[in-house]
Amino acid sequence: VNTMLGAIAPAFQKQGLDIFLSMKTIASTKKANMTSIDTHVVMENNNDMMAELKRYGAYELKRFRVFQRNLK
């Protein structure tokens, strides 16, 4: 499973919804006999999300860098 999109509106953050969604995703994945889940891009300074992923045993697989150049 590749979970490309995942977000919780700021008004609903820090209420356990992220954990609820994660648990449902893991349960659905197991029920479908899938063996792994790839997450969407997570900023490395998003400490809350990084802690949640590590709590579930996830590990960093790839690191992306985005570069920008003005064309003026």
Tab-separated table of N, CA and C in Angstrom:
chain	number	residue	atom	x	y	z
A	1	VAL	N	0.857	-1.163	0.000
A	1	VAL	CA	0.000	0.000	0.000
A	1	VAL	C	0.901	1.223	0.000
A	2	ASN	N	0.581	2.183	-0.834
A	2	ASN	CA	1.310	3.438	-0.849
A	2	ASN	C	0.338	4.531	-0.445
A	3	THR	N	0.520	5.079	0.727
A	3	THR	CA	-0.375	6.111	1.239
A	3	THR	C	0.162	7.475	0.849
A	4	MET	N	-0.127	7.886	-0.369
A	4	MET	CA	0.413	9.142	-0.884
A	4	MET	C	-0.187	10.372	-0.228
A	5	LEU	N	-1.423	10.316	0.160
A	5	LEU	CA	-2.049	11.484	0.773
A	5	LEU	C	-2.524	11.127	2.170
A	6	GLY	N	-2.211	11.989	3.073
A	6	GLY	CA	-2.674	11.788	4.430
A	6	GLY	C	-2.523	13.086	5.193
A	7	ALA	N	-3.620	13.611	5.647
A	7	ALA	CA	-3.552	14.873	6.377
A	7	ALA	C	-4.756	14.997	7.282
A	8	ILE	N	-4.565	15.734	8.343
A	8	ILE	CA	-5.651	16.021	9.276
A	8	ILE	C	-5.706	17.533	9.413
A	9	ALA	N	-6.886	18.085	9.238
A	9	ALA	CA	-7.064	19.537	9.345
A	9	ALA	C	-6.562	20.019	10.702
A	10	PRO	N	-5.924	21.168	10.723
A	10	PRO	CA	-5.365	21.679	11.978
A	10	PRO	C	-6.353	21.682	13.148
A	11	ALA	N	-7.605	21.959	12.892
A	11	ALA	CA	-8.595	21.995	13.974
A	11	ALA	C	-8.784	20.630	14.638
A	12	PHE	N	-8.416	19.556	13.951
A	12	PHE	CA	-8.617	18.208	14.467
A	12	PHE	C	-7.312	17.506	14.842
A	13	GLN	N	-6.190	18.193	14.736
A	13	GLN	CA	-4.902	17.598	15.088
A	13	GLN	C	-4.768	17.447	16.592
A	14	LYS	N	-3.884	16.545	16.980
A	14	LYS	CA	-3.570	16.275	18.391
A	14	LYS	C	-4.773	15.756	19.179
A	15	GLN	N	-5.664	15.034	18.486
A	15	GLN	CA	-6.826	14.427	19.132
A	15	GLN	C	-6.846	12.912	18.954
A	16	GLY	N	-5.771	12.363	18.411
A	16	GLY	CA	-5.687	10.921	18.232
A	16	GLY	C	-6.204	10.417	16.896
A	17	LEU	N	-6.646	11.315	16.019
A	17	LEU	CA	-7.163	10.867	14.723
A	17	LEU	C	-6.074	10.247	13.864
A	18	ASP	N	-4.850	10.756	13.960
A	18	ASP	CA	-3.750	10.187	13.183
A	18	ASP	C	-3.500	8.740	13.589
A	19	ILE	N	-3.563	8.468	14.876
A	19	ILE	CA	-3.366	7.097	15.353
A	19	ILE	C	-4.521	6.210	14.896
A	20	PHE	N	-5.742	6.720	14.978
A	20	PHE	CA	-6.909	5.966	14.521
A	20	PHE	C	-6.776	5.603	13.043
A	21	LEU	N	-6.416	6.579	12.203
A	21	LEU	CA	-6.254	6.320	10.771
A	21	LEU	C	-5.126	5.328	10.509
A	22	SER	N	-4.042	5.454	11.254
A	22	SER	CA	-2.917	4.527	11.091
A	22	SER	C	-3.324	3.106	11.455
A	23	MET	N	-4.037	2.957	12.564
A	23	MET	CA	-4.471	1.630	12.988
A	23	MET	C	-5.415	1.005	11.960
A	24	LYS	N	-6.338	1.807	11.414
A	24	LYS	CA	-7.263	1.301	10.395
A	24	LYS	C	-6.509	0.898	9.127
A	25	THR	N	-5.534	1.692	8.743
A	25	THR	CA	-4.744	1.366	7.549
A	25	THR	C	-3.981	0.065	7.752
A	26	ILE	N	-3.355	-0.090	8.902
A	26	ILE	CA	-2.600	-1.315	9.187
A	26	ILE	C	-3.534	-2.523	9.218
A	27	ALA	N	-4.683	-2.379	9.852
A	27	ALA	CA	-5.640	-3.492	9.913
A	27	ALA	C	-6.121	-3.880	8.516
A	28	SER	N	-6.423	-2.897	7.678
A	28	SER	CA	-6.877	-3.181	6.310
A	28	SER	C	-5.782	-3.846	5.496
A	29	THR	N	-4.562	-3.403	5.699
A	29	THR	CA	-3.425	-3.983	4.985
A	29	THR	C	-3.245	-5.446	5.370
A	30	LYS	N	-3.296	-5.728	6.659
A	30	LYS	CA	-3.152	-7.112	7.124
A	30	LYS	C	-4.291	-7.984	6.609
A	31	LYS	N	-5.508	-7.453	6.628
A	31	LYS	CA	-6.673	-8.215	6.162
A	31	LYS	C	-6.531	-8.576	4.679
A	32	ALA	N	-5.911	-7.709	3.913
A	32	ALA	CA	-5.707	-7.946	2.479
A	32	ALA	C	-4.429	-8.744	2.203
A	33	ASN	N	-3.806	-9.254	3.257
A	33	ASN	CA	-2.571	-10.049	3.139
A	33	ASN	C	-1.420	-9.281	2.489
A	34	MET	N	-1.401	-7.975	2.663
A	34	MET	CA	-0.282	-7.172	2.176
A	34	MET	C	0.812	-7.201	3.233
A	35	THR	N	2.029	-6.975	2.810
A	35	THR	CA	3.145	-7.128	3.734
A	35	THR	C	3.862	-5.834	4.094
A	36	SER	N	3.542	-4.740	3.411
A	36	SER	CA	4.219	-3.489	3.751
A	36	SER	C	3.374	-2.283	3.359
A	37	ILE	N	3.719	-1.145	3.952
A	37	ILE	CA	3.050	0.116	3.666
A	37	ILE	C	4.125	1.163	3.435
A	38	ASP	N	4.004	1.908	2.354
A	38	ASP	CA	4.866	3.064	2.110
A	38	ASP	C	4.063	4.302	2.470
A	39	THR	N	4.693	5.220	3.169
A	39	THR	CA	3.992	6.439	3.546
A	39	THR	C	4.187	7.512	2.490
A	40	HIS	N	3.443	8.576	2.635
A	40	HIS	CA	3.629	9.751	1.806
A	40	HIS	C	4.903	10.459	2.257
A	41	VAL	N	5.281	11.495	1.564
A	41	VAL	CA	6.472	12.248	1.925
A	41	VAL	C	6.231	12.944	3.262
A	42	VAL	N	7.137	12.743	4.199
A	42	VAL	CA	7.045	13.341	5.528
A	42	VAL	C	8.265	14.229	5.720
A	43	MET	N	8.032	15.489	6.051
A	43	MET	CA	9.149	16.395	6.302
A	43	MET	C	9.956	15.877	7.489
A	44	GLU	N	11.266	15.894	7.382
A	44	GLU	CA	12.103	15.349	8.446
A	44	GLU	C	12.009	16.149	9.742
A	45	ASN	N	11.514	17.390	9.679
A	45	ASN	CA	11.348	18.177	10.894
A	45	ASN	C	9.917	18.100	11.438
A	46	ASN	N	9.094	17.221	10.875
A	46	ASN	CA	7.743	16.983	11.383
A	46	ASN	C	7.865	15.937	12.503
A	47	ASN	N	8.279	16.406	13.670
A	47	ASN	CA	8.615	15.510	14.769
A	47	ASN	C	7.450	14.641	15.218
A	48	ASP	N	6.236	15.179	15.223
A	48	ASP	CA	5.081	14.382	15.645
A	48	ASP	C	4.864	13.190	14.714
A	49	MET	N	4.894	13.447	13.416
A	49	MET	CA	4.674	12.370	12.449
A	49	MET	C	5.831	11.378	12.445
A	50	MET	N	7.047	11.889	12.550
A	50	MET	CA	8.210	10.994	12.581
A	50	MET	C	8.139	10.067	13.799
A	51	ALA	N	7.729	10.611	14.945
A	51	ALA	CA	7.612	9.796	16.158
A	51	ALA	C	6.535	8.729	16.000
A	52	GLU	N	5.420	9.092	15.381
A	52	GLU	CA	4.352	8.109	15.174
A	52	GLU	C	4.821	6.979	14.266
A	53	LEU	N	5.488	7.328	13.178
A	53	LEU	CA	5.975	6.300	12.255
A	53	LEU	C	6.964	5.368	12.940
A	54	LYS	N	7.875	5.927	13.699
A	54	LYS	CA	8.860	5.096	14.405
A	54	LYS	C	8.194	4.217	15.456
A	55	ARG	N	7.113	4.733	16.068
A	55	ARG	CA	6.371	3.952	17.062
A	55	ARG	C	5.827	2.669	16.442
A	56	TYR	N	5.481	2.729	15.163
A	56	TYR	CA	4.960	1.559	14.458
A	56	TYR	C	6.049	0.731	13.796
A	57	GLY	N	7.306	1.071	14.045
A	57	GLY	CA	8.403	0.287	13.508
A	57	GLY	C	8.826	0.680	12.104
A	58	ALA	N	8.338	1.818	11.617
A	58	ALA	CA	8.728	2.272	10.278
A	58	ALA	C	10.156	2.804	10.301
A	59	TYR	N	10.782	2.792	9.167
A	59	TYR	CA	12.145	3.297	9.038
A	59	TYR	C	12.270	4.088	7.747
A	60	GLU	N	13.252	4.960	7.712
A	60	GLU	CA	13.473	5.795	6.527
A	60	GLU	C	14.026	4.936	5.398
A	61	LEU	N	13.365	4.998	4.265
A	61	LEU	CA	13.785	4.223	3.103
A	61	LEU	C	14.431	5.115	2.053
A	62	LYS	N	13.855	6.293	1.830
A	62	LYS	CA	14.369	7.240	0.848
A	62	LYS	C	14.331	8.635	1.442
A	63	ARG	N	15.215	9.485	0.963
A	63	ARG	CA	15.206	10.887	1.373
A	63	ARG	C	15.206	11.734	0.110
A	64	PHE	N	14.266	12.662	0.034
A	64	PHE	CA	14.133	13.527	-1.124
A	64	PHE	C	14.556	14.945	-0.773
A	65	ARG	N	15.156	15.613	-1.706
A	65	ARG	CA	15.481	17.028	-1.560
A	65	ARG	C	14.861	17.759	-2.746
A	66	VAL	N	14.294	18.904	-2.488
A	66	VAL	CA	13.682	19.706	-3.537
A	66	VAL	C	14.488	20.991	-3.648
A	67	PHE	N	14.897	21.313	-4.867
A	67	PHE	CA	15.688	22.505	-5.103
A	67	PHE	C	14.865	23.482	-5.923
A	68	GLN	N	15.161	24.756	-5.753
A	68	GLN	CA	14.422	25.799	-6.466
A	68	GLN	C	15.405	26.828	-6.984
A	69	ARG	N	15.078	27.376	-8.143
A	69	ARG	CA	15.875	28.455	-8.727
A	69	ARG	C	14.924	29.447	-9.348
A	70	ASN	N	15.078	30.727	-9.010
A	70	ASN	CA	14.269	31.761	-9.637
A	70	ASN	C	14.714	31.956	-11.078
A	71	LEU	N	13.768	32.208	-11.957
A	71	LEU	CA	14.067	32.354	-13.381
A	71	LEU	C	14.043	33.798	-13.846
A	72	LYS	N	14.161	34.731	-12.957
A	72	LYS	CA	14.176	36.146	-13.329
A	72	LYS	C	15.517	36.546	-13.877
